[in-house]
């Protein structure tokens, strides 16, 4: 079991007002699953992704990632988990604009303290896997949207994570480029990666093996394809 | 390892906004430049003073005629009661005074062929050479024998030599001083500018000056050399005892002579320079503080501008410590670049005004490096903490 969530609540406090974002979420996930999370805007998809990615912790409830109880970890330990177990792909790419593609992909490995040479080699391998062999030295602000998102995927892959989290990875891309990105996701899944992606597109969700629908912070449905 | 990465990251981020970075650094640069300039100034002054002390000979007291007093009222300058015998007596009687060089200085006109030059003529004894550490660069000083014979020999100061002979060697030539013929036996080295030109002088034996040139039996001054600078009180006591007895002063009369330490004048020069230095140091401190605030300000702006970057770095595994050091290193590098600009600027300034190049002592380059890094790290501390403590999710969503 990779993920085991039990009765997770997340409530944001904005001054006097309490904004409930997640409500009694219980959820299990095995290794090598390929999951789409769907739901209207504001339904809590990003909040759930953030908790699964150890960017945030539940207000109440338990979350086990592998054998680790995430709610008991301190800030440094959470950073370590994000660094070694999680790969994020964001809607807005979040690359360092003036750094090269290679440098962007190296970044997680810098924080894990990998020596420069080994790090570069690994980063180049991953960039090759997402089809950017000839773009490695380009600054990320010189790349197209699709290329940027591929750099971001390479960055998410480079630390060989147990879990890849993609929050609306195609949201800022035209549909053709979006499809290319989803193809890469598909391939990664076939190579054994565990992937959770948030999407609004039914046709994208259909390509995954499991669709979780959220509404107002509650799991509305959870269908697995056999 | 991570520090090296931090330095690279910092340099890269400075590159992206070079103008802002450079403007920020003016304060630090001016501050460090001013500090270094004070150091250069201090060194130059100290060097001049040391040179001067060296050429004066160490531990030398200058005894000069003072004023006579009648029942406590100062009457006239008494210029004629300092005698050669007294110089000899001071030297032989006092345990702490190891030499006493008598001098008589008058005005003179020196002539050679069609050149003539109005100068000072100083009569003294051969001891002058060692006590004043003033050795001829050519020829020799006069001897005891020449002193006893009232010989018409002389040594030329550098200025007189140049005026009369140009570049030619004067040794063995005969010149006219106040209508009397002298043989040049020595040439003294140039001592450079001072409050009066020490090179505009001709030296002759004391006897020659007193008897042949000026017809006097008194002295203008006596240079007394102490065993060491610590013997000042005892030396003063001995000199006063001898001179007061010889001049038949009563116990309530004031001294009719003056004793001055040669280094007092120099310490006055030093004090003036110290005041200038203090002033510049204040400017420097203000500039450094302003510079520090500038760095803090630009770092705060940077941290805000790069909120998303901070969120991203945290999301992919950077710990608070990594973010903290990243921005701290950036601030320190800003400080150091400011210091380098200041150092170069100061060297340029110094070159422009004095024409000599690298005169900043290396240890001060080191100190200014430390000062700059210190200011950078203090200025960067608060912004860096802000960066490190940002909420990861909020930072990632920041627009
Ligand atoms: N940092 C936050 N502070 C306050 N409220 C938040 C925060 N993040 C999300 N929310 C609220 O929580 C709810 C779920 O948000 P989110 O998970 O971003 O939804 P989705 O990604 O499905 O659009 C929304 O009502 C949103 O306004
Ligand atoms: Mg969202």
XYZ file of C-alpha atoms and ligand atoms in Angstrom:
653
model
C 0.000 0.000 0.000
C 1.466 3.323 -1.069
C -1.135 5.727 0.290
C -3.524 5.168 3.162
C -5.722 8.127 4.136
C -8.165 7.787 6.925
C -10.910 10.313 7.689
C -8.864 13.313 6.595
C -10.254 16.797 7.178
C -8.645 19.991 6.006
C -9.987 23.313 7.161
C -8.425 26.635 6.227
C -8.840 29.435 8.700
C -9.185 32.857 7.104
C -9.396 35.282 10.003
C -12.758 34.498 11.632
C -14.026 32.276 8.820
C -13.295 28.575 8.593
C -13.164 27.267 5.043
C -13.643 23.506 4.935
C -11.677 22.190 1.953
C -11.674 18.440 2.601
C -14.269 16.497 4.500
C -13.753 12.955 5.840
C -11.574 11.730 2.998
C -10.567 8.066 3.224
C -8.570 6.697 0.374
C -6.147 3.859 -0.397
C -3.736 3.711 -3.277
C -1.477 0.887 -4.444
C 1.878 1.109 -6.173
C 1.730 1.660 -9.941
C -1.792 3.034 -9.945
C -2.758 5.645 -12.518
C -5.433 7.920 -11.080
C -7.364 10.944 -12.299
C -8.925 13.310 -9.805
C -11.835 15.292 -11.175
C -14.293 17.769 -9.793
C -15.451 21.337 -10.159
C -13.231 24.245 -9.269
C -12.949 24.705 -5.499
C -13.909 21.116 -4.763
C -10.623 20.424 -2.969
C -8.558 18.686 -5.665
C -5.426 20.791 -5.131
C -5.797 20.580 -1.369
C -5.892 16.792 -1.596
C -2.882 16.750 -3.926
C -0.939 19.032 -1.574
C -1.603 16.741 1.367
C -0.653 13.656 -0.625
C 2.510 15.465 -1.755
C 3.448 16.412 1.822
C 3.252 20.114 1.028
C 0.548 20.381 3.629
C -0.723 18.292 6.525
C -4.291 17.294 7.389
C -6.150 19.252 10.057
C -7.341 15.927 11.463
C -7.143 12.352 10.279
C -4.159 10.188 9.368
C -2.110 9.957 6.239
C 0.394 7.177 5.711
C 2.777 7.436 2.803
C 4.448 4.059 2.544
C 4.970 3.182 6.175
C 5.411 6.782 7.342
C 2.777 8.649 9.313
C 3.077 12.025 7.623
C 1.226 13.982 10.298
C 3.991 13.143 12.781
C 6.817 14.505 10.629
C 8.548 17.850 11.096
C 9.320 20.384 8.386
C 12.754 18.956 7.549
C 11.425 15.409 7.304
C 8.595 16.574 5.049
C 11.180 18.286 2.832
C 13.131 15.047 2.662
C 10.036 13.093 1.629
C 9.178 15.642 -1.050
C 12.748 15.461 -2.229
C 13.034 11.684 -2.475
C 9.519 10.195 -2.736
C 7.412 12.787 -4.591
C 7.574 14.354 -8.031
C 5.398 17.394 -8.686
C 4.129 18.661 -12.025
C 2.329 21.998 -11.797
C -0.175 23.657 -14.071
C 2.092 26.706 -14.354
C 5.290 24.651 -14.837
C 7.156 26.549 -12.092
C 10.567 26.443 -13.741
C 13.417 28.818 -12.943
C 13.070 31.019 -16.042
C 16.710 32.044 -16.540
C 18.170 28.639 -15.827
C 18.752 26.009 -18.460
C 16.481 23.003 -18.795
C 19.300 20.858 -17.468
C 19.783 23.053 -14.440
C 16.056 22.979 -13.664
C 16.017 19.214 -13.778
C 19.110 19.005 -11.582
C 17.523 21.085 -8.844
C 15.976 18.291 -6.711
C 19.279 16.415 -6.813
C 21.161 19.494 -5.599
C 19.052 19.427 -2.468
C 19.608 15.733 -1.972
C 23.342 16.468 -2.069
C 24.234 14.440 -5.147
C 27.667 15.224 -6.627
C 27.577 17.473 -9.676
C 28.766 14.998 -12.289
C 26.395 12.202 -11.340
C 23.569 14.701 -11.087
C 24.162 16.079 -14.577
C 24.260 12.574 -16.016
C 20.967 11.633 -14.383
C 19.297 14.885 -15.445
C 20.410 14.397 -19.051
C 19.071 10.831 -19.052
C 15.658 11.988 -17.883
C 15.542 14.889 -20.327
C 16.248 12.391 -23.063
C 13.353 10.232 -21.888
C 10.927 13.150 -22.300
C 12.375 13.887 -25.737
C 14.368 17.042 -25.001
C 17.890 15.852 -25.927
C 18.420 18.906 -28.130
C 16.981 21.456 -25.685
C 19.010 20.756 -22.546
C 21.025 23.956 -22.612
C 18.116 26.212 -23.550
C 16.931 28.559 -20.875
C 13.439 27.566 -19.834
C 11.988 30.931 -20.898
C 13.200 30.149 -24.425
C 11.092 26.963 -24.545
C 7.509 26.459 -25.715
C 4.771 25.578 -23.245
C 4.853 21.889 -24.114
C 8.624 21.793 -23.818
C 8.439 23.554 -20.470
C 5.998 21.027 -19.128
C 8.239 18.232 -20.352
C 11.136 19.810 -18.454
C 8.867 19.910 -15.403
C 8.052 16.228 -15.858
C 11.743 15.433 -16.183
C 12.332 17.346 -12.956
C 9.588 15.336 -11.256
C 11.132 12.082 -12.473
C 14.762 12.725 -11.778
C 14.720 11.601 -8.136
C 12.906 8.352 -9.084
C 9.866 9.173 -6.916
C 7.363 6.642 -5.625
C 4.564 9.047 -6.511
C 4.107 11.585 -9.302
C 1.520 14.292 -8.639
C 0.351 16.394 -11.577
C -2.143 19.154 -10.769
C -3.859 20.096 -14.042
C -0.667 19.509 -16.082
C -2.417 20.319 -19.347
C -4.386 23.297 -18.013
C -2.048 25.844 -19.612
C -1.493 23.962 -22.858
C -3.400 23.686 -26.115
C -5.106 20.330 -26.593
C -2.541 18.901 -29.013
C 0.375 19.673 -26.695
C -1.742 18.494 -23.789
C -2.166 15.150 -25.467
C 1.595 14.821 -25.900
C 1.999 15.385 -22.182
C -0.652 12.791 -21.371
C 1.124 10.347 -23.696
C 4.273 10.816 -21.660
C 2.271 10.170 -18.480
C 0.847 7.032 -20.021
C 4.336 5.819 -20.890
C 5.607 6.529 -17.411
C 2.742 4.543 -15.968
C 3.615 1.659 -18.259
C 7.170 1.815 -16.936
C 5.882 1.332 -13.406
C 5.393 4.837 -12.064
C 2.518 5.710 -9.767
C 0.721 8.769 -11.090
C -2.101 10.930 -9.806
C -3.291 13.704 -12.063
C -5.939 16.349 -11.708
C -7.849 17.146 -14.865
C -11.078 18.668 -16.110
C -11.020 16.700 -19.365
C -13.063 13.522 -19.492
C -11.030 12.164 -22.417
C -7.860 12.476 -20.372
C -9.460 10.885 -17.342
C -10.616 7.999 -19.513
C -7.027 7.039 -20.240
C -6.305 6.465 -16.547
C -7.161 3.354 -14.561
C -9.133 5.018 -11.778
C -11.220 8.179 -11.500
C -11.910 9.869 -8.174
C -14.544 12.597 -8.288
C -14.649 15.270 -5.618
C -17.439 17.653 -4.772
C -17.316 20.163 -1.919
C -14.433 18.376 -0.301
C -16.121 14.998 -0.301
C -15.360 11.965 -2.481
C -18.390 11.683 -4.705
C -17.309 8.582 -6.581
C -14.233 6.386 -6.924
C -14.303 4.097 -9.987
C -11.609 1.631 -10.939
C -11.356 0.159 -14.419
C -10.570 -3.473 -14.550
C 28.735 21.484 -1.342
C 25.386 23.196 -1.016
C 27.243 26.432 -0.210
C 29.022 26.288 -3.556
C 25.657 25.772 -5.235
C 24.309 28.707 -3.266
C 27.126 30.912 -4.490
C 26.436 29.939 -8.094
C 22.714 30.576 -7.637
C 23.423 33.924 -6.009
C 25.732 35.030 -8.820
C 23.119 34.016 -11.346
C 20.364 35.955 -9.624
C 22.591 39.040 -9.342
C 23.236 38.801 -13.056
C 19.541 39.036 -13.778
C 19.297 42.497 -12.232
C 22.787 43.991 -12.556
C 21.829 47.665 -12.436
C 19.818 47.292 -9.267
C 22.607 45.259 -7.713
C 25.249 47.836 -8.565
C 23.137 50.737 -7.298
C 22.599 48.873 -4.062
C 26.304 48.443 -3.654
C 27.278 52.119 -3.835
C 26.909 52.579 -0.095
C 29.119 49.650 0.754
C 31.591 50.603 -1.956
C 31.919 54.182 -0.724
C 32.222 53.005 2.867
C 34.916 50.459 2.183
C 36.702 52.840 -0.164
C 36.784 55.476 2.564
C 38.044 53.016 5.173
C 40.831 51.881 2.883
C 41.669 55.454 1.982
C 42.096 56.269 5.663
C 44.416 53.313 5.945
C 46.454 54.483 2.975
C 46.551 58.021 4.325
C 47.591 56.773 7.740
C 50.303 54.621 6.255
C 51.695 57.440 4.158
C 51.745 59.806 7.117
C 53.327 57.214 9.345
C 55.920 56.495 6.682
C 56.814 60.174 6.391
C 57.051 60.537 10.150
C 59.205 57.464 10.444
C 61.503 58.718 7.697
C 61.756 62.036 9.438
C 62.433 60.504 12.842
C 65.083 58.378 11.213
C 66.798 61.338 9.647
C 66.651 63.289 12.890
C 68.336 60.491 14.695
C 66.447 58.871 17.479
C 65.941 60.342 20.921
C 67.156 63.796 20.116
C 66.423 66.909 22.178
C 66.778 70.371 20.716
C 68.116 73.017 23.094
C 67.574 76.595 21.955
C 67.940 80.028 23.509
C 64.849 81.341 25.264
C 63.931 84.618 26.905
C 65.569 86.422 29.806
C 63.387 87.311 32.725
C 63.776 90.184 35.179
C 61.841 89.584 38.386
C 59.402 87.330 36.579
C 58.900 89.635 33.606
C 60.045 88.433 30.204
C 62.449 90.936 28.684
C 64.161 90.055 25.455
C 65.087 86.974 23.509
C 68.413 85.931 24.770
C 70.269 84.532 21.831
C 73.847 84.689 22.891
C 74.201 82.674 26.067
C 74.297 79.130 24.663
C 77.951 78.079 24.388
C 79.951 75.222 22.939
C 81.504 74.558 26.347
C 78.036 73.981 27.670
C 77.390 71.385 25.018
C 80.601 69.633 26.026
C 79.660 69.888 29.684
C 76.198 68.432 29.097
C 77.691 65.503 27.280
C 80.401 64.739 29.855
C 78.369 65.409 32.992
C 75.091 63.689 32.208
C 74.882 59.912 32.310
C 71.880 59.757 30.047
C 73.030 62.118 27.314
C 75.425 60.396 24.983
C 76.055 63.215 22.516
C 75.561 66.965 22.383
C 76.049 68.553 18.998
C 76.519 72.322 18.921
C 75.230 74.283 15.933
C 75.513 77.803 14.753
C 73.383 78.746 11.760
C 73.672 81.939 9.800
C 72.667 83.283 6.416
C 75.139 83.000 3.589
C 75.586 83.396 -0.120
C 77.337 80.544 -1.880
C 78.973 81.182 -5.272
C 80.455 78.905 -7.880
C 81.619 80.366 -11.160
C 78.678 82.480 -12.365
C 76.108 80.771 -10.101
C 75.170 82.075 -6.699
C 72.617 80.964 -4.167
C 71.471 82.404 -0.877
C 71.244 79.702 1.753
C 71.696 78.721 5.379
C 75.211 78.029 6.619
C 75.398 75.696 9.606
C 78.545 75.271 11.627
C 78.700 72.080 13.621
C 81.006 69.307 14.803
C 81.749 65.927 13.188
C 79.409 64.283 15.711
C 76.552 65.790 13.760
C 76.926 63.105 11.129
C 76.127 60.199 13.427
C 73.683 61.903 15.765
C 71.550 63.137 12.884
C 72.173 60.033 10.856
C 73.005 62.316 7.960
C 75.810 60.699 6.010
C 77.300 62.202 2.845
C 76.262 60.331 -0.299
C 79.486 61.491 -1.867
C 82.751 62.589 -0.280
C 83.054 62.732 3.505
C 82.173 64.725 6.612
C 84.828 67.027 8.070
C 87.181 65.718 10.740
C 88.098 66.759 14.311
C 91.361 68.017 12.878
C 89.591 70.246 10.375
C 87.340 71.460 13.185
C 90.374 72.366 15.294
C 92.121 74.091 12.353
C 89.022 76.129 11.434
C 89.425 74.584 8.007
C 87.611 76.143 5.054
C 85.840 72.984 3.987
C 82.144 72.447 3.475
C 79.418 69.939 2.658
C 76.523 70.876 0.415
C 72.873 70.070 0.902
C 71.126 68.670 -2.153
C 69.394 71.929 -3.058
C 72.571 73.994 -2.912
C 74.392 71.389 -4.924
C 71.750 71.460 -7.609
C 71.655 75.263 -7.764
C 75.411 75.637 -8.065
C 76.516 72.504 -9.889
C 73.482 70.995 -11.580
C 74.309 67.319 -12.019
C 78.063 67.646 -11.739
C 79.994 66.298 -8.790
C 81.036 69.140 -6.503
C 83.705 67.187 -4.631
C 87.054 68.960 -4.651
C 85.647 72.129 -6.237
C 86.169 75.395 -4.549
C 83.229 77.703 -3.873
C 82.866 81.119 -2.279
C 80.778 81.502 0.864
C 80.313 85.059 2.083
C 83.408 86.080 0.126
C 85.583 83.343 1.586
C 86.946 80.459 -0.414
C 85.906 76.927 0.667
C 86.663 73.454 -0.644
C 83.675 71.139 -1.089
C 84.440 67.803 0.581
C 81.018 66.203 0.770
C 77.524 66.070 -0.609
C 74.505 65.231 1.545
C 71.544 63.220 0.342
C 68.168 64.802 -0.314
C 65.733 64.524 2.607
C 62.737 65.852 0.765
C 60.151 68.464 1.585
C 59.433 69.335 5.172
C 58.249 72.436 7.061
C 61.426 74.014 5.845
C 63.622 72.642 3.131
C 66.247 70.594 4.973
C 68.360 70.347 1.820
C 68.891 74.079 1.426
C 71.993 74.242 3.620
C 75.780 74.257 3.639
C 77.649 72.589 6.496
C 81.016 73.892 7.718
C 83.063 73.234 10.880
C 81.631 75.090 13.879
C 84.899 76.948 14.485
C 84.983 78.121 10.892
C 81.416 79.406 11.107
C 81.867 81.140 14.437
C 85.264 82.698 13.895
C 85.818 83.075 10.141
C 82.297 83.707 8.869
C 80.218 85.268 11.577
C 82.519 86.361 14.412
C 80.378 85.022 17.230
C 81.093 82.814 20.256
C 77.596 81.478 20.907
C 75.384 78.806 19.393
C 71.977 78.757 17.738
C 71.140 75.397 19.223
C 72.435 72.193 20.731
C 71.164 68.776 19.678
C 71.366 66.446 22.656
C 71.063 62.755 22.045
C 69.591 60.695 24.884
C 70.515 57.116 25.615
C 66.875 56.242 25.012
C 63.528 58.009 24.794
C 62.757 56.849 28.348
C 65.534 59.048 29.660
C 63.652 62.209 28.817
C 62.934 63.349 32.397
C 66.450 62.692 33.590
C 67.954 64.324 30.519
C 65.816 67.394 30.997
C 66.861 67.587 34.625
C 70.562 67.361 33.762
C 70.306 69.972 31.016
C 68.387 72.374 33.212
C 70.801 71.927 36.125
C 73.858 72.665 33.987
C 72.413 75.546 31.971
C 70.715 77.243 34.942
C 73.952 77.129 36.939
C 75.997 78.441 34.017
C 73.503 81.203 33.327
C 73.435 82.056 37.056
C 69.657 81.810 37.296
C 68.125 82.100 40.766
C 65.785 79.384 41.916
C 62.692 81.466 41.157
C 63.874 82.567 37.713
C 62.405 80.882 34.690
C 64.617 79.073 32.196
C 66.249 81.327 29.620
C 66.466 78.422 27.172
C 64.029 75.990 25.655
C 64.260 72.240 25.343
C 62.047 70.550 22.790
C 61.627 66.973 21.845
C 62.102 66.643 18.142
C 59.220 64.244 17.837
C 56.669 66.708 19.245
C 56.346 68.546 15.995
C 55.758 65.251 14.278
C 53.091 64.201 16.710
C 51.278 67.447 15.913
C 51.317 66.485 12.253
C 50.107 63.075 13.262
C 47.248 64.547 15.266
C 46.007 66.646 12.372
C 46.057 63.631 10.147
C 44.280 61.651 12.813
C 41.499 64.231 12.836
C 41.093 63.975 9.078
C 41.126 60.206 9.414
C 38.443 60.289 12.116
C 36.258 62.414 9.904
C 36.617 60.031 6.975
C 35.969 57.084 9.274
C 32.656 58.643 10.312
C 31.704 59.083 6.659
C 32.757 55.499 6.090
C 30.630 54.202 8.949
C 27.592 56.117 7.755
C 28.113 54.808 4.218
C 28.495 51.263 5.480
C 25.285 51.518 7.497
C 23.452 53.029 4.539
C 24.949 50.297 2.365
C 23.793 47.636 4.798
C 20.274 49.047 4.764
C 20.419 49.123 0.968
C 21.338 45.451 0.856
C 18.601 44.577 3.340
C 16.105 46.493 1.230
C 17.055 44.928 -2.069
C 17.031 41.508 -0.446
C 13.512 42.066 0.872
C 12.403 43.037 -2.620
C 14.164 40.012 -4.085
C 12.554 37.663 -1.590
C 9.104 39.011 -2.438
C 9.727 38.875 -6.172
C 10.909 35.320 -5.911
C 8.178 34.006 -3.655
C 7.095 31.418 -6.245
C 10.663 30.318 -6.770
C 10.979 29.804 -3.018
C 7.747 27.777 -3.013
C 8.995 25.666 -5.899
C 12.337 25.001 -4.263
C 10.615 23.972 -1.064
C 8.204 21.757 -3.005
C 11.015 19.799 -4.620
C 12.853 19.258 -1.366
C 14.709 22.367 -0.204
C 14.711 22.674 3.573
C 14.263 25.977 5.375
C 17.990 25.889 6.000
C 18.694 25.715 2.249
C 16.499 28.729 1.510
C 17.999 30.629 4.430
C 21.560 30.050 3.281
C 20.692 30.773 -0.338
C 19.531 34.294 0.444
C 22.157 34.845 3.100
C 24.885 33.897 0.654
C 23.336 36.218 -1.893
C 23.449 39.110 0.578
C 27.030 38.317 1.536
C 28.042 38.207 -2.113
C 26.372 41.587 -2.647
C 28.433 42.905 0.258
C 31.642 41.428 -1.075
C 31.096 42.787 -4.573
C 30.479 46.175 -2.956
C 33.762 45.769 -1.128
C 35.598 44.893 -4.316
C 34.118 47.935 -6.069
C 35.163 50.072 -3.096
C 38.684 48.663 -3.105
C 39.139 49.207 -6.808
C 37.601 52.679 -6.524
C 39.896 53.574 -3.671
C 42.941 52.376 -5.578
C 41.838 54.391 -8.589
C 41.258 57.463 -6.439
C 44.619 57.050 -4.791
C 46.332 56.554 -8.129
C 44.630 59.619 -9.527
C 45.781 61.857 -6.679
C 49.151 60.458 -5.677
C 50.214 58.625 -8.803
C 51.238 55.525 -6.919
C 49.438 52.292 -7.447
C 48.940 49.386 -5.095
C 49.479 50.820 -1.653
C 46.610 49.151 0.181
C 48.119 46.782 2.726
C 47.027 43.216 2.069
C 45.789 42.632 5.584
C 43.398 45.534 5.108
C 42.085 43.993 1.934
C 41.382 40.995 4.152
C 39.706 43.113 6.839
C 37.489 44.886 4.329
C 36.499 41.493 2.950
C 35.443 40.486 6.449
C 33.632 43.789 7.050
C 31.688 43.444 3.795
C 30.704 39.850 4.403
C 29.687 40.835 7.928
C 27.491 43.671 6.728
C 26.042 41.486 3.992
C 25.170 38.696 6.388
C 23.627 41.029 8.966
C 21.636 42.837 6.289
C 20.573 39.561 4.714
C 19.558 37.826 7.901
C 16.022 39.152 8.224
C 15.096 38.801 4.527
C 16.586 35.301 4.486
C 14.544 34.276 7.514
C 11.455 35.668 5.834
C 12.212 33.621 2.755
C 12.847 30.444 4.711
C 9.679 30.753 6.774
C 7.282 31.306 3.912
C 4.368 28.921 3.821
C 5.112 26.543 0.960
C 1.631 26.379 -0.528
C 0.994 30.111 -0.286
C 4.371 30.719 -1.887
C 3.558 28.343 -4.751
C 0.216 30.061 -5.375
C 1.709 33.574 -5.106
C 0.956 35.751 -8.140
N -4.435 28.512 1.330
C -5.774 28.586 1.404
N -6.348 29.410 2.274
C -7.684 29.484 2.356
N -8.546 28.785 1.633
C -8.030 27.943 0.710
C -6.627 27.788 0.552
N -6.404 26.894 -0.408
C -7.623 26.498 -0.815
N -8.596 27.119 -0.164
C -10.021 26.899 -0.318
O -10.267 25.519 -0.207
C -11.187 25.105 -1.175
C -10.565 24.049 -2.079
O -9.603 24.634 -2.858
P -8.704 23.844 -3.899
O -8.200 22.625 -3.231
O -7.663 24.768 -4.458
O -9.777 23.478 -5.013
P -9.549 22.977 -6.505
O -8.104 22.697 -6.696
O -10.393 21.774 -6.597
O -10.054 24.069 -7.380
C -11.609 26.344 -1.933
O -12.791 26.820 -1.374
C -10.482 27.297 -1.685
O -10.971 28.617 -1.694
Mg -6.709 23.442 -8.104
